[in-house]
PDB file of C-alpha atoms in Angstrom:
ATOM      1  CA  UNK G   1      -6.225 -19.168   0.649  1.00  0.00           C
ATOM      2  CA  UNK G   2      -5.155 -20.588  -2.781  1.00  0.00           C
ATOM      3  CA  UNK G   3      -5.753 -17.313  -5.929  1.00  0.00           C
ATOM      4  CA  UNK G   4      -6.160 -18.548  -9.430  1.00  0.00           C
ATOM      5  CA  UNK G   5      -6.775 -15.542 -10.910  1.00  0.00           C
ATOM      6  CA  UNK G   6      -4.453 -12.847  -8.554  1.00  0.00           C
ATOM      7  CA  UNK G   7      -0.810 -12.855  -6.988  1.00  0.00           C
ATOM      8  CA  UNK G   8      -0.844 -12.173  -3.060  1.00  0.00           C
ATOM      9  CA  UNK G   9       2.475 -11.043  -1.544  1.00  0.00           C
ATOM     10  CA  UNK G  10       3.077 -10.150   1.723  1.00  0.00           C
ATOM     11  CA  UNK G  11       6.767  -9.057   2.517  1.00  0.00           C
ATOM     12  CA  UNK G  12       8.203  -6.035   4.568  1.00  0.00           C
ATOM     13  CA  UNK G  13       5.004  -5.019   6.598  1.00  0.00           C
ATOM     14  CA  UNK G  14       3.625  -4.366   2.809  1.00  0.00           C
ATOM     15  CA  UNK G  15       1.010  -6.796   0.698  1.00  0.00           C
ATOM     16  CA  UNK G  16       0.374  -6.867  -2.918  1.00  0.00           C
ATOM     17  CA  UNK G  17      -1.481  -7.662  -4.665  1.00  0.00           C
ATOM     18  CA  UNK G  18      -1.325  -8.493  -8.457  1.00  0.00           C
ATOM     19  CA  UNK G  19      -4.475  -8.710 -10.699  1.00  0.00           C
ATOM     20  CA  UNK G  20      -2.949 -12.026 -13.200  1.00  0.00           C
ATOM     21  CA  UNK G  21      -5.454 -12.364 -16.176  1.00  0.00           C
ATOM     22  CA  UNK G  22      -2.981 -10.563 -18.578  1.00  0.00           C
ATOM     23  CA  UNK G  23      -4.332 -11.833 -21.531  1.00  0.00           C
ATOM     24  CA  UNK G  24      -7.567  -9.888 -20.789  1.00  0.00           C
ATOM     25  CA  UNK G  25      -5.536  -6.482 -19.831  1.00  0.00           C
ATOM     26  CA  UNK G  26      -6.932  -8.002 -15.943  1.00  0.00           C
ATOM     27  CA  UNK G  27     -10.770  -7.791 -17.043  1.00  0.00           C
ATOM     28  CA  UNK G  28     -12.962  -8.035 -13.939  1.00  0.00           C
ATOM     29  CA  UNK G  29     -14.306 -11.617 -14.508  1.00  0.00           C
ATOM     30  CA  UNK G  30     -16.541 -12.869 -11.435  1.00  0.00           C
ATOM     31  CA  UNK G  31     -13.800 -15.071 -10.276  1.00  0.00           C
ATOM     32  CA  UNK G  32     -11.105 -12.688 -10.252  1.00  0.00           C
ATOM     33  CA  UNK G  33     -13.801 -10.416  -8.841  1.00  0.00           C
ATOM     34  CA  UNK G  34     -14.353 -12.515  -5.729  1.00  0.00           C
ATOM     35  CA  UNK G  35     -10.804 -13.222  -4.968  1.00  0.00           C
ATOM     36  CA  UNK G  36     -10.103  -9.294  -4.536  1.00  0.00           C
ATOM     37  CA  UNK G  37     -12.605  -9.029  -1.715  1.00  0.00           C
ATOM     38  CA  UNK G  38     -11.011 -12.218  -0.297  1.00  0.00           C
ATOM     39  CA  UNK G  39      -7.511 -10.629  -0.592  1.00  0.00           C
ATOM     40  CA  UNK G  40      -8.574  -7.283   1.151  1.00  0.00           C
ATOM     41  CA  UNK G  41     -10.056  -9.637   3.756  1.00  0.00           C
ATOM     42  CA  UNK G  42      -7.046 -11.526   4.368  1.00  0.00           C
ATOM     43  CA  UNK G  43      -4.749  -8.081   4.479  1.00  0.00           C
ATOM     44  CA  UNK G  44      -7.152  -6.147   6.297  1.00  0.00           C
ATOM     45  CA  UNK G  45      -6.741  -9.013   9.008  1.00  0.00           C
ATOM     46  CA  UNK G  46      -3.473  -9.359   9.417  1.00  0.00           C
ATOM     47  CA  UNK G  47      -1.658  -7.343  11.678  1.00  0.00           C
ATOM     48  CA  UNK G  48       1.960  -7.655  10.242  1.00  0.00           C
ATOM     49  CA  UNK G  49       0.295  -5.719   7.198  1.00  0.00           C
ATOM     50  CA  UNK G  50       0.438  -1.885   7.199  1.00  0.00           C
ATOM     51  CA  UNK G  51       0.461  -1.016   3.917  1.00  0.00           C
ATOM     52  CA  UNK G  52      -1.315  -2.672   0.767  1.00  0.00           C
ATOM     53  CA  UNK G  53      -0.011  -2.245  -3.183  1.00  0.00           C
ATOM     54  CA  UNK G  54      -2.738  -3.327  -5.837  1.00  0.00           C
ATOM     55  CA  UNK G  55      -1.125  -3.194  -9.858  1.00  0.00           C
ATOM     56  CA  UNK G  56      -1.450  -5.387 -12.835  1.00  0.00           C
ATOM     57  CA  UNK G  57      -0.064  -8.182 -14.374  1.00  0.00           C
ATOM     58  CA  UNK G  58       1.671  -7.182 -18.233  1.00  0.00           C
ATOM     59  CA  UNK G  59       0.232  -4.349 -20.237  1.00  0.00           C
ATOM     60  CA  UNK G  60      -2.690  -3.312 -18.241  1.00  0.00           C
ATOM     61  CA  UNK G  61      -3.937  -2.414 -14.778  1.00  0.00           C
ATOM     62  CA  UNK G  62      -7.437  -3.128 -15.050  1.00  0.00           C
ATOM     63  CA  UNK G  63      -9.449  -2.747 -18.165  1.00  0.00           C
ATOM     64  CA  UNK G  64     -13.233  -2.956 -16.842  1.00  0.00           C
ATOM     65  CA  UNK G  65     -15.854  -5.580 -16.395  1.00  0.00           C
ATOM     66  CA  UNK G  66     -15.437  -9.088 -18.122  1.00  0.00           C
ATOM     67  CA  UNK G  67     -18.248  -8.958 -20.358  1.00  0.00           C
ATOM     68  CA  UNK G  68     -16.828 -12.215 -21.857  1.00  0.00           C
ATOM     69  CA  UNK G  69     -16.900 -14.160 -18.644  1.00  0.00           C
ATOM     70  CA  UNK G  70     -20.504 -14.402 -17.319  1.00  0.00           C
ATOM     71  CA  UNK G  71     -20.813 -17.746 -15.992  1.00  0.00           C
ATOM     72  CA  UNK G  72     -22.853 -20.245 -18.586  1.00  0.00           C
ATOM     73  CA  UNK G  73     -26.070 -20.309 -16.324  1.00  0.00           C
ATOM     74  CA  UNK G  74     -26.473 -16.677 -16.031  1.00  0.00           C
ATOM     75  CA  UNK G  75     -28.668 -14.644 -19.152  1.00  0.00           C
ATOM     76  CA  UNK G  76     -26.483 -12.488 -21.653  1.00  0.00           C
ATOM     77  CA  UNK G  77     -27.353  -9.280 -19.626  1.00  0.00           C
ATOM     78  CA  UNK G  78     -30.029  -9.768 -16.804  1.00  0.00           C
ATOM     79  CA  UNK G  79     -31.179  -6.906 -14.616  1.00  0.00           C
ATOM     80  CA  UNK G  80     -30.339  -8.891 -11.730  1.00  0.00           C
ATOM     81  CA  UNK G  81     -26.480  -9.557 -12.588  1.00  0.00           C
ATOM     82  CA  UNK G  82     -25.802  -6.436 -12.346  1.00  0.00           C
ATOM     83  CA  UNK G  83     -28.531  -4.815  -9.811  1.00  0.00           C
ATOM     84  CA  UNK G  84     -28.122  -6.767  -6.483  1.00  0.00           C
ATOM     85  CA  UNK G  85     -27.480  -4.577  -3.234  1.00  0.00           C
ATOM     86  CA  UNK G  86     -24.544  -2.561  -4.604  1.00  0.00           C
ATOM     87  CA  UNK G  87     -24.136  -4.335  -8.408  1.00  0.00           C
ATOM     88  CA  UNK G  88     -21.434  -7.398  -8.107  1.00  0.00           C
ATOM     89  CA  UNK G  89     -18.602  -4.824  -8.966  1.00  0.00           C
ATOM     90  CA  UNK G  90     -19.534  -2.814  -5.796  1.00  0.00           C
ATOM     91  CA  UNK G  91     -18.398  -5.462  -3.526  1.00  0.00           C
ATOM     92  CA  UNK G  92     -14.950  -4.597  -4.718  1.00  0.00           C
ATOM     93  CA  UNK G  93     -15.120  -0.934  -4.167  1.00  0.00           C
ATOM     94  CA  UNK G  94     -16.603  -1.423  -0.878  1.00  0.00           C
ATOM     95  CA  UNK G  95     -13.535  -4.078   0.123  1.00  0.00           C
ATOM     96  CA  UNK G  96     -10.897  -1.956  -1.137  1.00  0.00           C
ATOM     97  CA  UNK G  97     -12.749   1.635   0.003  1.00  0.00           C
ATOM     98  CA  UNK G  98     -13.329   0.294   3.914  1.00  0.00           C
ATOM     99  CA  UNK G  99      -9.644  -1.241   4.099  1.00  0.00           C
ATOM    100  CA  UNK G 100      -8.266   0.724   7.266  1.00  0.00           C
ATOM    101  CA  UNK G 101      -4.578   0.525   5.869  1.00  0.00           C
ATOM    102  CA  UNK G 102      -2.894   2.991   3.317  1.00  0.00           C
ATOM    103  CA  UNK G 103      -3.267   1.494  -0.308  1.00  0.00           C
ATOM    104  CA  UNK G 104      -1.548   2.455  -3.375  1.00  0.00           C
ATOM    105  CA  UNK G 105      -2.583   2.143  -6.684  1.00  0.00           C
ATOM    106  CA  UNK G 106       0.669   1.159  -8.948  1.00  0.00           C
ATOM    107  CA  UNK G 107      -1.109   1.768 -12.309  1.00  0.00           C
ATOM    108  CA  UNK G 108       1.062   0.184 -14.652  1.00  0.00           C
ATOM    109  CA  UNK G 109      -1.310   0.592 -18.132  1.00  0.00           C
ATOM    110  CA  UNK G 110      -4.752   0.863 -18.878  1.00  0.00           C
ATOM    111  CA  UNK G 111      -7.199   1.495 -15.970  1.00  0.00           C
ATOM    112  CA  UNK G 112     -10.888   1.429 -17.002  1.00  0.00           C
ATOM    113  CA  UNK G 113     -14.491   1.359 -16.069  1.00  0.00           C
ATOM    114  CA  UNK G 114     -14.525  -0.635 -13.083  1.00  0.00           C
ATOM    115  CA  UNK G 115     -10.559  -0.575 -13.341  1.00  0.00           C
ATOM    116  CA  UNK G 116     -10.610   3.111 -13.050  1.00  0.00           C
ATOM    117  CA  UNK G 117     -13.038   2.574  -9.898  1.00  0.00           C
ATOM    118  CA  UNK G 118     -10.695   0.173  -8.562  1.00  0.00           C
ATOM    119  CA  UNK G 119      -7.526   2.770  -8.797  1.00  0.00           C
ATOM    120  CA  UNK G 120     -10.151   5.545  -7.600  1.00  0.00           C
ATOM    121  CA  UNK G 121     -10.928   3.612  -4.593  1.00  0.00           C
ATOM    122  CA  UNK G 122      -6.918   3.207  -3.252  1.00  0.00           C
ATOM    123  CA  UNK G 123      -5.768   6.053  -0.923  1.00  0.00           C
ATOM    124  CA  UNK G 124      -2.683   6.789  -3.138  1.00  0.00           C
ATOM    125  CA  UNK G 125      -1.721   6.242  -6.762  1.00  0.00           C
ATOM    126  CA  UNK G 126       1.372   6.115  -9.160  1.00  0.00           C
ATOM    127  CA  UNK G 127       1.415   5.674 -12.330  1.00  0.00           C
ATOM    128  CA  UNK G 128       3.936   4.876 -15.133  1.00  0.00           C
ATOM    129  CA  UNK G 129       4.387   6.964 -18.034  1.00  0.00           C
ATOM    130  CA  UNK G 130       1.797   3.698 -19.628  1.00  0.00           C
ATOM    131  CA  UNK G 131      -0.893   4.755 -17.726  1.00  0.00           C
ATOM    132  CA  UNK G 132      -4.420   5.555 -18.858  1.00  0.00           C
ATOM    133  CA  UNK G 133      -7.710   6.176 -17.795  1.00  0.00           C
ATOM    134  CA  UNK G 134     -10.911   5.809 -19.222  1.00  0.00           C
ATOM    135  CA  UNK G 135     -14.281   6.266 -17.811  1.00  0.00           C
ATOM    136  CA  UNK G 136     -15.820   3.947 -20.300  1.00  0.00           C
ATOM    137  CA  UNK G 137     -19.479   3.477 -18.855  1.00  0.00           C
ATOM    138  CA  UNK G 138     -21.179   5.843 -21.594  1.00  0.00           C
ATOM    139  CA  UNK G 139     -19.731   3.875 -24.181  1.00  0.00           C
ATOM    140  CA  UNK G 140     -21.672   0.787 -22.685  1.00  0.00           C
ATOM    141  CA  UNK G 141     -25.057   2.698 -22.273  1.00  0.00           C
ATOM    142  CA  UNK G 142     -24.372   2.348 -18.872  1.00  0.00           C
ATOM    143  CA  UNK G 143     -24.059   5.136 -15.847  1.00  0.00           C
ATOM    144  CA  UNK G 144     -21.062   4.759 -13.715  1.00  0.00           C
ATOM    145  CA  UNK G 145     -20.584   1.870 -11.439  1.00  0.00           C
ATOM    146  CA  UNK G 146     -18.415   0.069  -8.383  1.00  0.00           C
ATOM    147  CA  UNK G 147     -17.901   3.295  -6.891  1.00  0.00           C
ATOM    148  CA  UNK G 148     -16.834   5.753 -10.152  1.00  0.00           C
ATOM    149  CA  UNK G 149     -19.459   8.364  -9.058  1.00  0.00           C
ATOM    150  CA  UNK G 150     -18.440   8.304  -5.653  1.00  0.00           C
ATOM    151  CA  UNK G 151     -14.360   8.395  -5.664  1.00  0.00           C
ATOM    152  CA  UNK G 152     -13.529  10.282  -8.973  1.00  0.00           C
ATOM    153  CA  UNK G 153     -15.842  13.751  -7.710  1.00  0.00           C
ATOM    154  CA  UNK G 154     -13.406  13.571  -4.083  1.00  0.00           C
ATOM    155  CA  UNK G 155      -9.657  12.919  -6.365  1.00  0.00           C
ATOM    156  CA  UNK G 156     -10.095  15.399  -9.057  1.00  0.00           C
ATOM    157  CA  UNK G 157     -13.414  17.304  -8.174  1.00  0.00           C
ATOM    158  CA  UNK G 158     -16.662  17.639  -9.404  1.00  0.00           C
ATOM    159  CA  UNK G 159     -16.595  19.663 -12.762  1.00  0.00           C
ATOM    160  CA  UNK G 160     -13.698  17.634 -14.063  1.00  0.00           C
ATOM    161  CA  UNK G 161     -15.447  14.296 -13.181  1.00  0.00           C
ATOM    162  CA  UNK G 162     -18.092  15.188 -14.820  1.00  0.00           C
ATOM    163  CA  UNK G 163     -16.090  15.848 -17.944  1.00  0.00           C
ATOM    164  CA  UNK G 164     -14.440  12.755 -17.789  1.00  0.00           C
ATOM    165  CA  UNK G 165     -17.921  10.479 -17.279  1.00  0.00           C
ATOM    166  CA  UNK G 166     -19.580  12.697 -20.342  1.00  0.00           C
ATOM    167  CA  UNK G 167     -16.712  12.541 -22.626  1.00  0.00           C
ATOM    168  CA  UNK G 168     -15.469   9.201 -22.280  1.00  0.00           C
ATOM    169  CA  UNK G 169     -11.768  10.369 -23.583  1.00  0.00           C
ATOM    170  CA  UNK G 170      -8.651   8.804 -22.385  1.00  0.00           C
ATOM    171  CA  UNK G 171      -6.340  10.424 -19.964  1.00  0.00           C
ATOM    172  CA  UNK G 172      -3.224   9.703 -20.123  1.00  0.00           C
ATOM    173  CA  UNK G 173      -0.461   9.902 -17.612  1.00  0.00           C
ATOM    174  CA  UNK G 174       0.731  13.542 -17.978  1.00  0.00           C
ATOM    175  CA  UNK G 175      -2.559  15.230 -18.042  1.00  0.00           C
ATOM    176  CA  UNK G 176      -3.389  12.714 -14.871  1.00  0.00           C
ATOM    177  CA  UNK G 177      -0.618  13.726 -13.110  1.00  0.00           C
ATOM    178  CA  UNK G 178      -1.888  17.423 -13.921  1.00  0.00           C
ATOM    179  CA  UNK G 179      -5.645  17.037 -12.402  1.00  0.00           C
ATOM    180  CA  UNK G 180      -4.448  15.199  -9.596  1.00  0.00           C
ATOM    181  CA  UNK G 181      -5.487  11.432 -10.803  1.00  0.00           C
ATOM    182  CA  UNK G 182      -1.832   9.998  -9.576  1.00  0.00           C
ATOM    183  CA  UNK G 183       0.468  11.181  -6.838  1.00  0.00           C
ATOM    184  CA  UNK G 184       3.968  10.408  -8.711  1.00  0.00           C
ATOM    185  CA  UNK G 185       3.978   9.671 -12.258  1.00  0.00           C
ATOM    186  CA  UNK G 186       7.378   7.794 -12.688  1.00  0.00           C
ATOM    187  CA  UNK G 187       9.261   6.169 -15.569  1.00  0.00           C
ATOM    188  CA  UNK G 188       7.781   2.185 -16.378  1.00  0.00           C
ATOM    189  CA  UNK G 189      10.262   0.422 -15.320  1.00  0.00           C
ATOM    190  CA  UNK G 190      10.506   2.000 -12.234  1.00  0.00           C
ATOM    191  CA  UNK G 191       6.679   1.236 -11.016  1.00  0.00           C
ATOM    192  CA  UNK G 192       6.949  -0.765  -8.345  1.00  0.00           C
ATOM    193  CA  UNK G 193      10.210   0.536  -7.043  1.00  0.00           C
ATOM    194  CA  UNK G 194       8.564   3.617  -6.558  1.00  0.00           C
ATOM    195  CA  UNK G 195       5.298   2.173  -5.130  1.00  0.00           C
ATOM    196  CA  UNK G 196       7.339   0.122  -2.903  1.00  0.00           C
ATOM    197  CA  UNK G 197       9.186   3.125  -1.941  1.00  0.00           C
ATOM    198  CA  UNK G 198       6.106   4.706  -1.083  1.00  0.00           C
ATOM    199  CA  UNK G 199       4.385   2.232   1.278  1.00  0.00           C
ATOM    200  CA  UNK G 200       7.842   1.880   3.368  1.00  0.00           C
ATOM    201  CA  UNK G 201       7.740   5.499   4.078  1.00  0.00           C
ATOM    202  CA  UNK G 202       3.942   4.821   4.860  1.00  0.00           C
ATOM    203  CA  UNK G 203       4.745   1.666   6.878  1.00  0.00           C
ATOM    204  CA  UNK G 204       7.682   3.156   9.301  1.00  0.00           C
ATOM    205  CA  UNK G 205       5.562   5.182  10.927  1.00  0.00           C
ATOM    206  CA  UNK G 206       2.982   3.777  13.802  1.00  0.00           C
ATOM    207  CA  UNK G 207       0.561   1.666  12.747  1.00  0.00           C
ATOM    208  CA  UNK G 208      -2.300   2.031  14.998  1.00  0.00           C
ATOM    209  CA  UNK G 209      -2.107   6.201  14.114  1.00  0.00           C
ATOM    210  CA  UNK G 210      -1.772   5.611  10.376  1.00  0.00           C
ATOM    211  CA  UNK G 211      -5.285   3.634  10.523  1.00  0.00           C
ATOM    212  CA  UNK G 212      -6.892   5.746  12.877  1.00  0.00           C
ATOM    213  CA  UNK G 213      -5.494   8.546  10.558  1.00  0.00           C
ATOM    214  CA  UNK G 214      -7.249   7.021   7.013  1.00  0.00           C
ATOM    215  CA  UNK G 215     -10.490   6.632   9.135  1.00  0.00           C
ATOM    216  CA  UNK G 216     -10.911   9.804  10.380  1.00  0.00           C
ATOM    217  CA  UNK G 217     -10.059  10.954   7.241  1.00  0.00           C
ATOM    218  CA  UNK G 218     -12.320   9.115   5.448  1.00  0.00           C
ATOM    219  CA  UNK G 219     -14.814  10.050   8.062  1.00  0.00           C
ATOM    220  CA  UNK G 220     -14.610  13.693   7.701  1.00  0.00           C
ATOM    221  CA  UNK G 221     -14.820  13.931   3.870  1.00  0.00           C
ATOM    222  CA  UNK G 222     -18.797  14.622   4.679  1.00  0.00           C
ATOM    223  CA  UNK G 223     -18.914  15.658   8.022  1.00  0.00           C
ATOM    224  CA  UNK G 224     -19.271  19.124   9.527  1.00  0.00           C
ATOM    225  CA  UNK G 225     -16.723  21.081  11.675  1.00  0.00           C
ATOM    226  CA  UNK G 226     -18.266  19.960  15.073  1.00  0.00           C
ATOM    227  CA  UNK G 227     -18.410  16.432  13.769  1.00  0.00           C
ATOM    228  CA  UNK G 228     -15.046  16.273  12.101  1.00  0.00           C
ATOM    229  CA  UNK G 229     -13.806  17.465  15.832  1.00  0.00           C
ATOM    230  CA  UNK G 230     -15.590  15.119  17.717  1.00  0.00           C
ATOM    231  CA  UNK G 231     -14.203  12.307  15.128  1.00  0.00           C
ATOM    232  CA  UNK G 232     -10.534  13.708  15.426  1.00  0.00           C
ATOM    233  CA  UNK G 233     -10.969  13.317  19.454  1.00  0.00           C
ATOM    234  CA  UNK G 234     -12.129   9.428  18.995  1.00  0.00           C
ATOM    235  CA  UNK G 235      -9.546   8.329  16.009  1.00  0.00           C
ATOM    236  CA  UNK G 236      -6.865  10.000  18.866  1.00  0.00           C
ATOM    237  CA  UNK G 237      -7.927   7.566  21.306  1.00  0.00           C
ATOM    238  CA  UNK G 238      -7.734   4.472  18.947  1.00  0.00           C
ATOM    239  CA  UNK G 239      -4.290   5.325  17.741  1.00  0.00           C
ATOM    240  CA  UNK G 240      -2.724   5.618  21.697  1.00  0.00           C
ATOM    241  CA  UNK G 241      -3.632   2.672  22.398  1.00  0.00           C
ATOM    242  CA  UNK G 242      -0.196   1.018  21.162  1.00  0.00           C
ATOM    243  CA  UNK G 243       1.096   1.847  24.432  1.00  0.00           C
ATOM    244  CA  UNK G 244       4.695   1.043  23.089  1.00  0.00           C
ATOM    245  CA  UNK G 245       4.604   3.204  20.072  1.00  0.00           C
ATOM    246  CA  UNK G 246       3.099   6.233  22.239  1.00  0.00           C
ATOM    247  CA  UNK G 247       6.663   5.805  24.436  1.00  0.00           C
ATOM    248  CA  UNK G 248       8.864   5.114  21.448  1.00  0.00           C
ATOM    249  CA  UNK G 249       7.270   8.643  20.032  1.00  0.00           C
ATOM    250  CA  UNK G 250       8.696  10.289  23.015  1.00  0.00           C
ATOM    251  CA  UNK G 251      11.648   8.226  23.668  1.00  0.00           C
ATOM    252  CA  UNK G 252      13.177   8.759  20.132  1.00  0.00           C
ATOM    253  CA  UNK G 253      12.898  12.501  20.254  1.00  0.00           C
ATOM    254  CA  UNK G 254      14.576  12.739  23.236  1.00  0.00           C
ATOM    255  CA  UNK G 255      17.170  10.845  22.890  1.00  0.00           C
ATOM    256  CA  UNK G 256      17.388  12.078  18.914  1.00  0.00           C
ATOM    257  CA  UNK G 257      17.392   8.378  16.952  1.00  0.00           C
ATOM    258  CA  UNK G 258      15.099   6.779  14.728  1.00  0.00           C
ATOM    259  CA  UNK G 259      11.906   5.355  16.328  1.00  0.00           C
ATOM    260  CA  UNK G 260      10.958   1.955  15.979  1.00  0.00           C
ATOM    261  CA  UNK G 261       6.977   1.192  15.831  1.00  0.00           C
ATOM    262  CA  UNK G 262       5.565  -1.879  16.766  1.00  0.00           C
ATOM    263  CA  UNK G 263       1.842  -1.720  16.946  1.00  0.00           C
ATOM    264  CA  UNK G 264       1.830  -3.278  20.571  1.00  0.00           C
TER     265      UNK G 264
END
């Protein structure tokens, strides 16, 4: 598939992918919108893939919504552009929150509203010293959206999301690193080399247990001890089934070298 409005790179068992509207600080416009759902798709298909990067383009990760680019035949502000099944924004936080592979944020400026929600919504996240966040909805006269309420209570926990959706305040990359926002928080110019350095630590290691691993993880966040159990028994089974990387486990310790993981 051909992106207009994203870069798609796929290189080392690792994709990323590279929100390009720079000019907008990577506004959410429906376009742009639509072709991150198509680019989980594509990764989330593709076997060779085991670990996916999402950053921006220039000064900004992702500032929000595009309330500039509603398409000419929509109304200014209809109840129905923004209150189908899940809102139109939700579509991205369910692509990027059900992707089975390990996914790091590399948050290289300003990450708001539905930007923030789109960080929130990655496994992992590192940020440059550039790095922001912003809540933004109550600004808008708006409640939080495409997943905000969901993601940002299970990162930084629930008294100091709620002080970040009520307050509306910037937090920038220090104080992130502090509450747990980001992982790493790293120099600018080193974003990507240290995202990149990241997901091939990620991507060495089996990929059939590193999926099963984020499910069961993901899985558990609301389950109870007997469930979480039963879950842990099931993700077990998916992740033997590479019966070459359940040998090269064994092999490699033996004989005291570095395993090599295949997925078959």
């Amino acid at each position: 598939m051909t992106f207009q409005h994203l870069r798609l790179d796929i290189s080392d068992q690792i994709g990323t992918i590279t929100l390009d509207r720079p000019e907008k600080l990577n506004a959410l416009s429906r376009d742009l919108h639509n072709e991150m759902v198509a680019a989980a798709s594509q990764l989330q298909a593709d076997d060779d893939v085991r670990v996916v990067i999402v950053t921006g383009a220039g000064r900004g990760f992702c500032s929000g919504a595009d309330l500039t680019a509603r398409p000419r035949d929509d109304a200014p502000d209809t109840q129905n552009d923004r209150m189908d099944e899940f809102g139109w924004v939700g579509h991205q936080a369910l692509a990027f929150g059900h992707l089975d592979k390990p996914t790091i944020a590399a948050v290289n400026g300003v990450a708001a509203g539905a930007g923030m929600s789109l960080a929130l919504s990655c496994d992992l996240r590192v940020g440059s010293e550039k790095a922001r966040f912003k809540v933004v909805f109550l600004e808008r006269s708006l409640s939080p959206d495409a997943g905000m309420t969901w993601f940002l209570p299970r990162v930084v926990g629930y008294p100091k999301a709620v002080e970040l959706v009520q307050t509306s305040r910037f937090v920038e990359s220090d104080e992130a690193l502090q509450i747990g926002l980001i992982n790493q928080r790293v120099p600018h110019e080193e974003l990507m080399n240290s995202a990149r350095a990241m997901a091939r630590e990620i991507a060495f290691w089996p990929p059939l247990a590193s999926r099963a691993a984020k499910r069961v993880m993901q899985r558990n966040l609301n389950a109870t001890l007997e469930e979480a159990l039963r879950n842990e028994i099931t993700a077990i089974s998916h992740a033997t089934r590479s019966e070459h990387d359940v040998r090269e486990a064994q092999a490699s310790f033996i004989e005291k070298r570095p395993p090599v993981f295949t997925g078959e």
